[in-house]
Coordinates of C-alpha atoms and ligand atoms in Angstrom, one line a residue:
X27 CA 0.0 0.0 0.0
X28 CA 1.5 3.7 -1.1
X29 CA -0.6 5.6 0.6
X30 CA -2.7 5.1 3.8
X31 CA -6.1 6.5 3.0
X32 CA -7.4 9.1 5.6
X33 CA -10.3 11.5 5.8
X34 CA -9.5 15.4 6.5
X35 CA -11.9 17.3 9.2
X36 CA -11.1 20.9 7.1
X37 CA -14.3 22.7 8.7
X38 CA -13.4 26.3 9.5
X39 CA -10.0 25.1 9.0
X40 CA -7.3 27.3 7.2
X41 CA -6.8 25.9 4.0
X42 CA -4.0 28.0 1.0
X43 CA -4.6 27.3 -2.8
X44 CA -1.6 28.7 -4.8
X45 CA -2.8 29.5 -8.3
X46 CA -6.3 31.0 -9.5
X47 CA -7.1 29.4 -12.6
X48 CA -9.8 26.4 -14.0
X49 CA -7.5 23.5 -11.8
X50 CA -7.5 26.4 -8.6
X51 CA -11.2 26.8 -8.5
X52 CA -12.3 22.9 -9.2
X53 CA -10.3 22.3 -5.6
X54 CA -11.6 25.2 -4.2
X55 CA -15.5 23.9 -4.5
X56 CA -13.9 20.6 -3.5
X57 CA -12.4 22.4 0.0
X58 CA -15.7 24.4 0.1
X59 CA -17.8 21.5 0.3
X60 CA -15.8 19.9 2.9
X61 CA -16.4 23.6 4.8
X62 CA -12.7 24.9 5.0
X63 CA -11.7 28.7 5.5
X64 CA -10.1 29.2 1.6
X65 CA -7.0 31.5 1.0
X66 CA -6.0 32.0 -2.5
X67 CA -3.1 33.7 -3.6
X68 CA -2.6 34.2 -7.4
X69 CA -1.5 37.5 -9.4
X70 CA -5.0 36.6 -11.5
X71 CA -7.6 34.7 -9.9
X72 CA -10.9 33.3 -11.9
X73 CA -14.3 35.1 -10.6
X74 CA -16.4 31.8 -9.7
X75 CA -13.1 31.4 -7.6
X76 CA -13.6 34.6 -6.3
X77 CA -17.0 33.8 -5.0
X78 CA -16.2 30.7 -3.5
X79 CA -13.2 32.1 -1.4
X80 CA -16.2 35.0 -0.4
X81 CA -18.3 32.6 0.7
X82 CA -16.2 30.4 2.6
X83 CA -14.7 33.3 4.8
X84 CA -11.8 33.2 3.5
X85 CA -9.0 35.8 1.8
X86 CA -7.8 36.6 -1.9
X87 CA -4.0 37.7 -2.3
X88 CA -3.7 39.3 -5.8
X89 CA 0.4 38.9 -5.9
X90 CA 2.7 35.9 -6.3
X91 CA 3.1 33.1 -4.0
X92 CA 5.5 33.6 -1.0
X93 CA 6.0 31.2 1.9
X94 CA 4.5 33.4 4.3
X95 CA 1.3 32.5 2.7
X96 CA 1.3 28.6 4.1
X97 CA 1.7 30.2 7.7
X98 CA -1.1 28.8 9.8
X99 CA -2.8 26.9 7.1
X100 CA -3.7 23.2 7.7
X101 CA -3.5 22.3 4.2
X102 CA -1.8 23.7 1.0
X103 CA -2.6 22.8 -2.7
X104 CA -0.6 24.3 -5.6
X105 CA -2.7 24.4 -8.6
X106 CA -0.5 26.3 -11.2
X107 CA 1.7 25.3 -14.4
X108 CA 4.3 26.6 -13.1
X109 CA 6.8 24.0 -12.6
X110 CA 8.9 25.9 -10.7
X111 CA 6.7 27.6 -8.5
X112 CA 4.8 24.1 -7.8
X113 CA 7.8 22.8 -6.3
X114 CA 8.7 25.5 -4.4
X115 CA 5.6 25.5 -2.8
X116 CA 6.2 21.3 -2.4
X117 CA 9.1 22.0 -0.7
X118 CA 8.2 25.1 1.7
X119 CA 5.2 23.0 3.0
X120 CA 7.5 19.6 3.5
X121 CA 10.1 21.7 5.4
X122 CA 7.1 22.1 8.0
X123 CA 5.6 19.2 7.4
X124 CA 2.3 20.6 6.1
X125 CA 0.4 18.1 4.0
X126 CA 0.3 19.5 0.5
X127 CA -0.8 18.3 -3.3
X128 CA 0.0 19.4 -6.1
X129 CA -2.1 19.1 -8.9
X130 CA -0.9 16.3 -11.6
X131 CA 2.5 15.8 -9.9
X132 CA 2.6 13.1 -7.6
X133 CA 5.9 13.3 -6.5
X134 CA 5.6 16.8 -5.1
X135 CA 3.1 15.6 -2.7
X136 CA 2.5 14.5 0.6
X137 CA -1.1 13.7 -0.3
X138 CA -3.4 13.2 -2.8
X139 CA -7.0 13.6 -3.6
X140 CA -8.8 10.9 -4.3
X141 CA -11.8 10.3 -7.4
X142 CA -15.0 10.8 -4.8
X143 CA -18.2 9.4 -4.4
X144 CA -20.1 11.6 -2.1
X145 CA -23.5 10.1 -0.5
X146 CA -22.7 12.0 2.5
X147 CA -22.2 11.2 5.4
X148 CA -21.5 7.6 3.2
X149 CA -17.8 9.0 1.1
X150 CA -15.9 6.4 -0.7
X151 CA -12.4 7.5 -1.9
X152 CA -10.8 5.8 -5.1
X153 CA -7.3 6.3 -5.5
X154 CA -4.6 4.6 -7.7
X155 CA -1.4 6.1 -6.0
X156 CA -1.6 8.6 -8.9
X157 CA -0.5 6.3 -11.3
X158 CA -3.7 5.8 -13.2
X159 CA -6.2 8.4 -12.1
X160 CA -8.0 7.4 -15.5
X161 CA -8.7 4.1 -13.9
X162 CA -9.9 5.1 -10.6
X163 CA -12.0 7.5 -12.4
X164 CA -13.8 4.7 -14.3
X165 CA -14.0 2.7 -10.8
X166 CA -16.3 6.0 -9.8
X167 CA -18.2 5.9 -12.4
X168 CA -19.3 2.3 -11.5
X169 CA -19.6 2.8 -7.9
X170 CA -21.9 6.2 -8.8
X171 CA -23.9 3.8 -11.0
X172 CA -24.3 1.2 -8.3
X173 CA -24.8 3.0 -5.0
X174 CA -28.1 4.3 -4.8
X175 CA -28.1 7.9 -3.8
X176 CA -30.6 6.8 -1.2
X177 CA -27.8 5.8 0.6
X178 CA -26.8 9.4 1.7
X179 CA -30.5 9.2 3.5
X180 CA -30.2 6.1 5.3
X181 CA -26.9 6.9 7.0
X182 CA -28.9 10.0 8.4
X183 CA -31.2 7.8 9.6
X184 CA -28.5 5.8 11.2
X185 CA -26.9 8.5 12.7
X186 CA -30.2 9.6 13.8
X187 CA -30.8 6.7 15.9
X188 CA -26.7 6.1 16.5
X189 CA -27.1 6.9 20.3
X190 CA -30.5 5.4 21.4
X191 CA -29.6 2.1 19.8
X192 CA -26.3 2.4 21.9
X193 CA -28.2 2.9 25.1
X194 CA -30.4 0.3 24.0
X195 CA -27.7 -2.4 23.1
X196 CA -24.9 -2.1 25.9
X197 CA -23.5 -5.5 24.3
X198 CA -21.1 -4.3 21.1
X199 CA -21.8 -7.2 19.2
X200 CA -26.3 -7.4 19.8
X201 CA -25.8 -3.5 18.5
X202 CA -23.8 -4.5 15.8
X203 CA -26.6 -7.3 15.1
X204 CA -29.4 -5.0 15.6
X205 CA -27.8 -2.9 12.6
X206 CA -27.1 -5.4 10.5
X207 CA -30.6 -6.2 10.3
X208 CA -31.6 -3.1 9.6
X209 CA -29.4 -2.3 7.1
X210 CA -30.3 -5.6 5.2
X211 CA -34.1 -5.4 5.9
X212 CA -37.1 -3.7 4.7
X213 CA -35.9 -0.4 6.7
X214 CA -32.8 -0.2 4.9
X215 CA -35.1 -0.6 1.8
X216 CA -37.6 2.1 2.3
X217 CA -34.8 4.6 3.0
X218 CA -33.2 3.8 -0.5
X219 CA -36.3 4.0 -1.8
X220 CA -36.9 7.7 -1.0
X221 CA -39.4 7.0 1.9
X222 CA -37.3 8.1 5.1
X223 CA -40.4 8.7 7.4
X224 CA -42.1 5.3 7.3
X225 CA -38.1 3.8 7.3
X226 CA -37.8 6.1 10.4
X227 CA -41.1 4.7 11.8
X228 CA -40.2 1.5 11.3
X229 CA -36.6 1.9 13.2
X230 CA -38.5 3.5 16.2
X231 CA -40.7 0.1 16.3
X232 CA -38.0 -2.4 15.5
X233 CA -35.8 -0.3 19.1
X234 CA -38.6 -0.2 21.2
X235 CA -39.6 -3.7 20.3
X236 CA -35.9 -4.1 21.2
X237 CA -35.8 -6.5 17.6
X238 CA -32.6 -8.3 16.9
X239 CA -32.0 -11.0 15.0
X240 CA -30.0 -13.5 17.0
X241 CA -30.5 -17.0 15.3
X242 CA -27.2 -18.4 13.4
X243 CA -27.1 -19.6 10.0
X244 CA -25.4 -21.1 6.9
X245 CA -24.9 -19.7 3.4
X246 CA -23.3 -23.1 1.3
X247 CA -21.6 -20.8 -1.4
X248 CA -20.2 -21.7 -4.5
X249 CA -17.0 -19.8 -5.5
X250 CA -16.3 -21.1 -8.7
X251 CA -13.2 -21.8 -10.3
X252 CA -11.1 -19.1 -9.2
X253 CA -11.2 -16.1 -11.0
X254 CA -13.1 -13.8 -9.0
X255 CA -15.2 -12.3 -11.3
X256 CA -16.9 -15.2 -11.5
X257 CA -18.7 -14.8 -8.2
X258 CA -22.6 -14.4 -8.6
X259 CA -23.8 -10.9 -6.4
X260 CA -25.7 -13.2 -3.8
X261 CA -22.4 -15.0 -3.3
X262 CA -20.7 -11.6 -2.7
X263 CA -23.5 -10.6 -0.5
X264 CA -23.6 -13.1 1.7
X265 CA -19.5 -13.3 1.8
X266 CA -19.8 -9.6 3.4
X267 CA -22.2 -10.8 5.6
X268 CA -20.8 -13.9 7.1
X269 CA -19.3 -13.5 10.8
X270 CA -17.2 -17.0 10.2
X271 CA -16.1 -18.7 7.1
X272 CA -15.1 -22.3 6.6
X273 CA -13.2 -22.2 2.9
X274 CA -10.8 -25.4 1.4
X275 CA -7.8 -25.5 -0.4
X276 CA -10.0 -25.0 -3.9
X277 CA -10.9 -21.5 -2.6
X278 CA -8.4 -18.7 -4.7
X279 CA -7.0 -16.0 -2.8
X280 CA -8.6 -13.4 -4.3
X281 CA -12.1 -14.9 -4.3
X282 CA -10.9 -15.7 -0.2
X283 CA -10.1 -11.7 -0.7
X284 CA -13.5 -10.4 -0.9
X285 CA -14.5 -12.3 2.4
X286 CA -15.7 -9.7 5.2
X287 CA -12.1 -8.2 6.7
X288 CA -13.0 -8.8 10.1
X289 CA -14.6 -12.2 9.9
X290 CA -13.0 -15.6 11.4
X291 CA -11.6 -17.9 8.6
X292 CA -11.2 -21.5 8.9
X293 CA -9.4 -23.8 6.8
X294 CA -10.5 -27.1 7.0
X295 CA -8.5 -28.3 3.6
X296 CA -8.9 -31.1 1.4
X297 CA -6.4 -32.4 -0.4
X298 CA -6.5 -35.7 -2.4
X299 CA -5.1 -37.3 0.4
X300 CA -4.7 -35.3 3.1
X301 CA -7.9 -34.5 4.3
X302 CA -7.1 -31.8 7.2
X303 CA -10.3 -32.0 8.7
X304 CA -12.6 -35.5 7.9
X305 CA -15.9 -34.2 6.6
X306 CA -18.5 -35.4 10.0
X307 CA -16.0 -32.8 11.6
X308 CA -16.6 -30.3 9.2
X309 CA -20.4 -31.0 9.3
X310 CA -20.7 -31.1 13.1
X311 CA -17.9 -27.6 13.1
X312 CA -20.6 -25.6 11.0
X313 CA -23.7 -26.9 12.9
X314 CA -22.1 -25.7 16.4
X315 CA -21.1 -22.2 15.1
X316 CA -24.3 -21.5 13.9
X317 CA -26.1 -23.1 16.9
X318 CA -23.7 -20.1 18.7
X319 CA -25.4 -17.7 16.9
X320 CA -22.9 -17.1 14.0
X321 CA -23.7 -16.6 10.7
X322 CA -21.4 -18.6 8.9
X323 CA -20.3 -19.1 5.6
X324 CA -19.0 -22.4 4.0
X325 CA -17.2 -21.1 1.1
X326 CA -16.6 -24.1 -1.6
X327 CA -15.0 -24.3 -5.0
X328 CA -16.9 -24.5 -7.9
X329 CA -20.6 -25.4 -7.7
X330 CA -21.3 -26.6 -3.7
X331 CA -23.2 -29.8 -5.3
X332 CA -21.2 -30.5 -7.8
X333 CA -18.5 -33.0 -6.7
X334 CA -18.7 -30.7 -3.4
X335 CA -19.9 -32.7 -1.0
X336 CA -22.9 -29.8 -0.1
X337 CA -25.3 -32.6 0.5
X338 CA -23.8 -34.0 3.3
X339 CA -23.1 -30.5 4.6
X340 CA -26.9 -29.3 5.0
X341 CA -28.2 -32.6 6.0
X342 CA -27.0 -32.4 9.6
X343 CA -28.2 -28.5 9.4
X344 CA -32.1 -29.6 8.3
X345 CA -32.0 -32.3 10.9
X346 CA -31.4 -29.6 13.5
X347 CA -33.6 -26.8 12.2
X348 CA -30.2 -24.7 11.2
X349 CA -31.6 -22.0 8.8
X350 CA -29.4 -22.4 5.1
X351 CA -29.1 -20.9 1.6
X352 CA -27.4 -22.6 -0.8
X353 CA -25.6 -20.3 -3.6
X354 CA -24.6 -22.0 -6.6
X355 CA -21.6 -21.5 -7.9
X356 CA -19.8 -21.7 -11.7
X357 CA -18.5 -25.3 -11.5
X358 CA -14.6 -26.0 -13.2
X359 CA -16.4 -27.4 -16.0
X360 CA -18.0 -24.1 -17.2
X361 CA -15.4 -22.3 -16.1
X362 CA -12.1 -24.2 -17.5
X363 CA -14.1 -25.0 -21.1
X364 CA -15.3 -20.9 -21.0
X365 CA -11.9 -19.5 -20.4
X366 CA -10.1 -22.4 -23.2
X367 CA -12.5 -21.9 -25.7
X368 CA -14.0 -25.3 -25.4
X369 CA -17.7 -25.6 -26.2
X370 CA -19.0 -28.6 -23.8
X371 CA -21.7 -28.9 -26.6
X372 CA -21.7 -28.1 -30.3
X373 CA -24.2 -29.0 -32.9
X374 CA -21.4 -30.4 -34.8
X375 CA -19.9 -32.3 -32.4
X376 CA -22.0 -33.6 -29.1
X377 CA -25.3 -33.3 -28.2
X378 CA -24.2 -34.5 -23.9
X379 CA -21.9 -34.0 -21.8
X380 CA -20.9 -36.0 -18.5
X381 CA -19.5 -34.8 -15.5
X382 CA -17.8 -37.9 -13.7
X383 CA -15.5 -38.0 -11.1
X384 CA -11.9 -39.6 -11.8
X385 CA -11.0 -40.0 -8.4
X386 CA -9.4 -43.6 -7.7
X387 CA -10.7 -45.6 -4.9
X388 CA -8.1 -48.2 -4.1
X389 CA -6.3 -47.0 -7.7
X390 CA -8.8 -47.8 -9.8
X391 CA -11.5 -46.4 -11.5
X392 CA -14.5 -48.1 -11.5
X393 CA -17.1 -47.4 -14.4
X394 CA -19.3 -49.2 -16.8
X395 CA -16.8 -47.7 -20.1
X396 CA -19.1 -48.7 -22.4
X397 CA -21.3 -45.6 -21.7
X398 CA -18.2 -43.5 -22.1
X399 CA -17.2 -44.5 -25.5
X400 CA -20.3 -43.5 -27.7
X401 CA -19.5 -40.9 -30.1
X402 CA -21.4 -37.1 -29.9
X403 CA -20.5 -36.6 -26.2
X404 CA -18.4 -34.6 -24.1
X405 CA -16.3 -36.6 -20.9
X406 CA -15.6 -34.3 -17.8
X407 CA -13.5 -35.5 -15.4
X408 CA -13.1 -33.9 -12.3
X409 CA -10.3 -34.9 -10.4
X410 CA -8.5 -37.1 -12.8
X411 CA -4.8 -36.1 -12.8
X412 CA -3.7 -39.1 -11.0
X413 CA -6.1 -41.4 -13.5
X414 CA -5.2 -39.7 -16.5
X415 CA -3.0 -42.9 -18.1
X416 CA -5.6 -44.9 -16.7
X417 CA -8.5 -43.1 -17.9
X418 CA -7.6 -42.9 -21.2
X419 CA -6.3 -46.3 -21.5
X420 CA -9.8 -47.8 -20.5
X421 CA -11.8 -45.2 -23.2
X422 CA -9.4 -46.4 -25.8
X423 CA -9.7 -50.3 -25.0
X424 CA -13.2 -49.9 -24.7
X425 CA -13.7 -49.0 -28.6
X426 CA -13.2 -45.0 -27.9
X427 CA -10.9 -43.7 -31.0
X428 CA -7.2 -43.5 -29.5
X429 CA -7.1 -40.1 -32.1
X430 CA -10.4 -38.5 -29.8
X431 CA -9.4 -35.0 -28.8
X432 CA -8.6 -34.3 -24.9
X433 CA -7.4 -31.5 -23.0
X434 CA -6.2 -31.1 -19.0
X435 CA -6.8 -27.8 -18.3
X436 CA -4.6 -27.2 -15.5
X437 CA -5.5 -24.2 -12.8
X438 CA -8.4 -23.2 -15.2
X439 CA -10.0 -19.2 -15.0
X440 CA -6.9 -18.2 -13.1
X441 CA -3.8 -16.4 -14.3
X442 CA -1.9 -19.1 -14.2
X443 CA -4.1 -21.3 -16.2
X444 CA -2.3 -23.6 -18.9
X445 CA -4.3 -25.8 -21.5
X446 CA -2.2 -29.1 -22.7
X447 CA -4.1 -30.5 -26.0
X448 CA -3.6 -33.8 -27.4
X449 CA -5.5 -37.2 -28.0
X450 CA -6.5 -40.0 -25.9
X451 CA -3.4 -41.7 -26.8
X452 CA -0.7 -39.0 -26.3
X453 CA -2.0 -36.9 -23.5
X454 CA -0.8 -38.5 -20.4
X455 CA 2.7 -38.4 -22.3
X456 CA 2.1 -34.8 -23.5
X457 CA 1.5 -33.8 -19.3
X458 CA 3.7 -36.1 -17.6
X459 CA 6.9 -34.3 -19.8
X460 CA 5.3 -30.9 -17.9
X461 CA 5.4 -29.8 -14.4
X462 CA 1.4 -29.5 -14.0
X463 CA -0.5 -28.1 -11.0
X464 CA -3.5 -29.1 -9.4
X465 CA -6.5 -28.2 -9.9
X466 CA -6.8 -30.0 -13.0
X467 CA -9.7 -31.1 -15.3
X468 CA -10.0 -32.9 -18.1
X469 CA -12.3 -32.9 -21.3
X470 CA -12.4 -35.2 -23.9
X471 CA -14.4 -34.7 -27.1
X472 CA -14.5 -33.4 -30.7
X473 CA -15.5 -30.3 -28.9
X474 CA -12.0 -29.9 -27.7
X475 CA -10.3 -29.3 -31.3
X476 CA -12.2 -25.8 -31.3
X477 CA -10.0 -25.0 -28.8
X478 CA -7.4 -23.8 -31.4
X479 CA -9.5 -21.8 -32.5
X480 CA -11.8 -20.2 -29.8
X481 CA -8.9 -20.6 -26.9
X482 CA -8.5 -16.7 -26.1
X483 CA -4.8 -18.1 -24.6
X484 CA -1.6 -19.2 -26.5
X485 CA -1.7 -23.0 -25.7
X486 CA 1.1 -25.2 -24.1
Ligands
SAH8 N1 -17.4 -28.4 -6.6 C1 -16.3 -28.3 -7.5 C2 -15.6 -29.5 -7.8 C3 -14.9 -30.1 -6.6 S1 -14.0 -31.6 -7.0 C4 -16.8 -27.7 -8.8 O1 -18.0 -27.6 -9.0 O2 -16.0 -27.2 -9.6 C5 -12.4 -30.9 -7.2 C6 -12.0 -31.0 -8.7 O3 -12.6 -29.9 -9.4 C7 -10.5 -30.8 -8.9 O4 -9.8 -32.0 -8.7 C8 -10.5 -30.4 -10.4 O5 -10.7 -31.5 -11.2 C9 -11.7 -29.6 -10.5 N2 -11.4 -28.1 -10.4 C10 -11.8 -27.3 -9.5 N3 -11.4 -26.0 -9.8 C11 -10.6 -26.1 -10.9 C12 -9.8 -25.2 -11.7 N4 -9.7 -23.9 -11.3 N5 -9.2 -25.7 -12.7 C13 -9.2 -27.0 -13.1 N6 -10.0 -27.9 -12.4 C14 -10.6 -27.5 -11.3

């Protein structure tokens, strides 16, 4: 992190702007909103300029800069294009060690101004260090797009009721509760919608009723393959909302990344073969938090009931009347055929596709083949690195073509994902000459030859 964001109290605080031009008098309305005393000095100063400085209380110097003019100011911002003079002010301010920004040059500042969404009290601050402002401006834009400007209204209404509820809820954690279902309820929703008396009724109701939700619960969420744009919004919902997450080693760091900041994370692993926690642990591990109250999230890769096990996770929570949602989530398959241009069905090619699961019990793989080898179809196999020889060895000796197209998509939807291409029969040679990485999945099927052509990503 360059810079440690921070938000500036500047009401009726001295504030200089060297330079009385366009740039001068866009951060004077800035300064002015946020309430600050304005001094200008500039030989030629702009008349809007003029008018804010008026109505802010502040001073105009028509004459040139001169350090006397930071004296007793809280904050300095040179807005001229004069190189010079810009870094003479820079310099005079870090002397004293007076925050100061200068406009376009990041190096001679101490601090810098982020892109702004204002839904006051609600301020979000979008800042990319200064190195690509026209990026964090394009990040506004969303967030303006996205944030209803209702939202300014219900954190009036919060602050409205900010010291009653506190009386109300001496416990920290009940008032943090109380809010939370308020915020995601049908107050929150009136407010947003413009109707901030019946929201405010309804808040006096839900305090003196003394309403808080206190039973725990489970959100089963899928988080796809990795990449996490892939997330749907409920999963990102319900990932800020969870107090406690349970998450396994198919989880990506940056899907893990958009988790709540403050909430508890537990891994509880899986690996092929080293299973850190056995599943009845896992099972009886989310039934006890949420019989504490907790809302807790069990964050799994891909889809939760695909080859996920999310079954046997909810069953213990019905049988005990554990309140659950179950998100589902992109599955590899979707995901690792999407990002290498592999259609899992094609007019041309196959009218099915299978999902199977390639994972050995007692090294081998038990199947009726036969099904497998009919033409027009599209094999998945999840989990079936450590099969691969074997896999494709049984489709071939069961009358599938050795020349049948396959691919192991290896770390699929994340940077790091590589595609290996070949047939039945020279695959497994193909990845054993390469040092692959788990996850892997593998697809076999005409389909796969379009990868060539629809693969967005040079192949290996
Ligand atoms: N519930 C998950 C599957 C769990 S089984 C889902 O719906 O995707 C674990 C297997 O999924 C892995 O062995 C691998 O075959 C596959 N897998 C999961 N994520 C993957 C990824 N990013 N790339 C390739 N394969 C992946």
């Amino acid at each position: 992190m360059d810079y440690l964001p921070l938000f500036f109290d500047l009401k009726q605080k001295a504030c200089l702007i060297v330079g009385g031009g366009a740039i001068a008098t866009r951060k004077a309305r800035l300064l002015h909103k946020a309430g600050a005393i304005i001094y200008v000095v500039a030989p030629v100063i702009e008349q809007e300029l003029q008018q804010i400085v008026g109505g802010s209380g502040g001073v105009l110097s028509f004459e040139h800069y001169q350090e006397r003019f930071i004296e007793g100011k809280v904050l300095v911002i040179s807005a001229t294009d004069d190189e010079s003079l810009n870094k003479q002010v820079s310099e005079h301010c870090q002397q004293r060690n007076l925050p100061v920004n200068v406009v376009d040059s990041p190096d001679l500042c101490s601090v810098i101004t982020p892109a702004i969404v204002d839904r006051s009290p609600l301020i979000i601050g979008i800042s990319s260090g200064g190195e690509a402002p026209v990026l964090a401006r394009r990040i506004r834009t969303m967030l303006e797009t996205s944030i209803p400007a209702g939202y300014g209204k219900l954190a009036h209404l919060i602050a409205g009721f900010r010291s009653r509820v506190k009386k109300a809820f001496a416990d920290g954690e009940q008032r943090r509760r109380f809010w939370e279902s308020i915020i995601n309820g049908p107050v929150a929703e009136k407010a947003l919608s413009g109707d901030v008396s019946e929201a405010q009724q309804d808040l006096e109701a839900a305090l003196s009723r003394g309403d808080c939700e206190v039973g725990g619960e489970v959100y089963l969420v899928g988080a796809g393959p990795g990449d996490p744009d892939l997330l749907t919004f409920k999963a990102v919902r319900l990932m800020q909302k969870a107090e406690v997450v349970l998450y396994d080693r198919l989880v990506s760091e940056p899907v893990l990344d958009m988790v709540r900041r403050d909430a508890d994370r537990i891994y509880v692993g899986k690996r092929r073969s080293d299973h850190t926690m056995p599943q009845q642990a896992i099972n009886e591990l989310l039934l006890s938090l949420a019989q504490q109250g907790k809302r807790v999230l069990r964050l799994k890769g891909g889809d939760p009931f695909i080859f996920g096990r999310g079954g046997e996770e909810i069953d213990l929570l019905a049988e005990s009347g554990i309140p659950f949602q179950v998100v589902p989530g992109i599955t590899a398959a979707s995901g690792c055929a999407a990002y290498a241009g592999i259609p899992l069905t094609h007019r041309d090619y196959a009218q099915s596709v299978r999902f199977i699961t390639g994972h050995l019990k007692e090294g081998e793989v038990n199947f009726n083949w036969q099904e497998f080898v009919a033409d027009n179809q599209t094999l998945v196999f999840y989990m079936g690195l450590k099969g691969l020889e074997q896999i494709c060895y049984q489709l071939v000796h069961n009358g599938k073509p050795a020349d049948t197209a396959a691919a192991l998509i290896e770390r699929g939807t994340l940077p790091e994902q590589r595609v290996h291409i070949g047939t039945l029969e020279s695959l497994p040679a193909i990845v054993a000459g390469q040092d692959v990485h788990a996850p892997t999945l593998l697809i076999i099927g005409n389909v796969v030859k379009l990868a060539e052509k629809l693969g967005g990503k040079p192949l290996t």
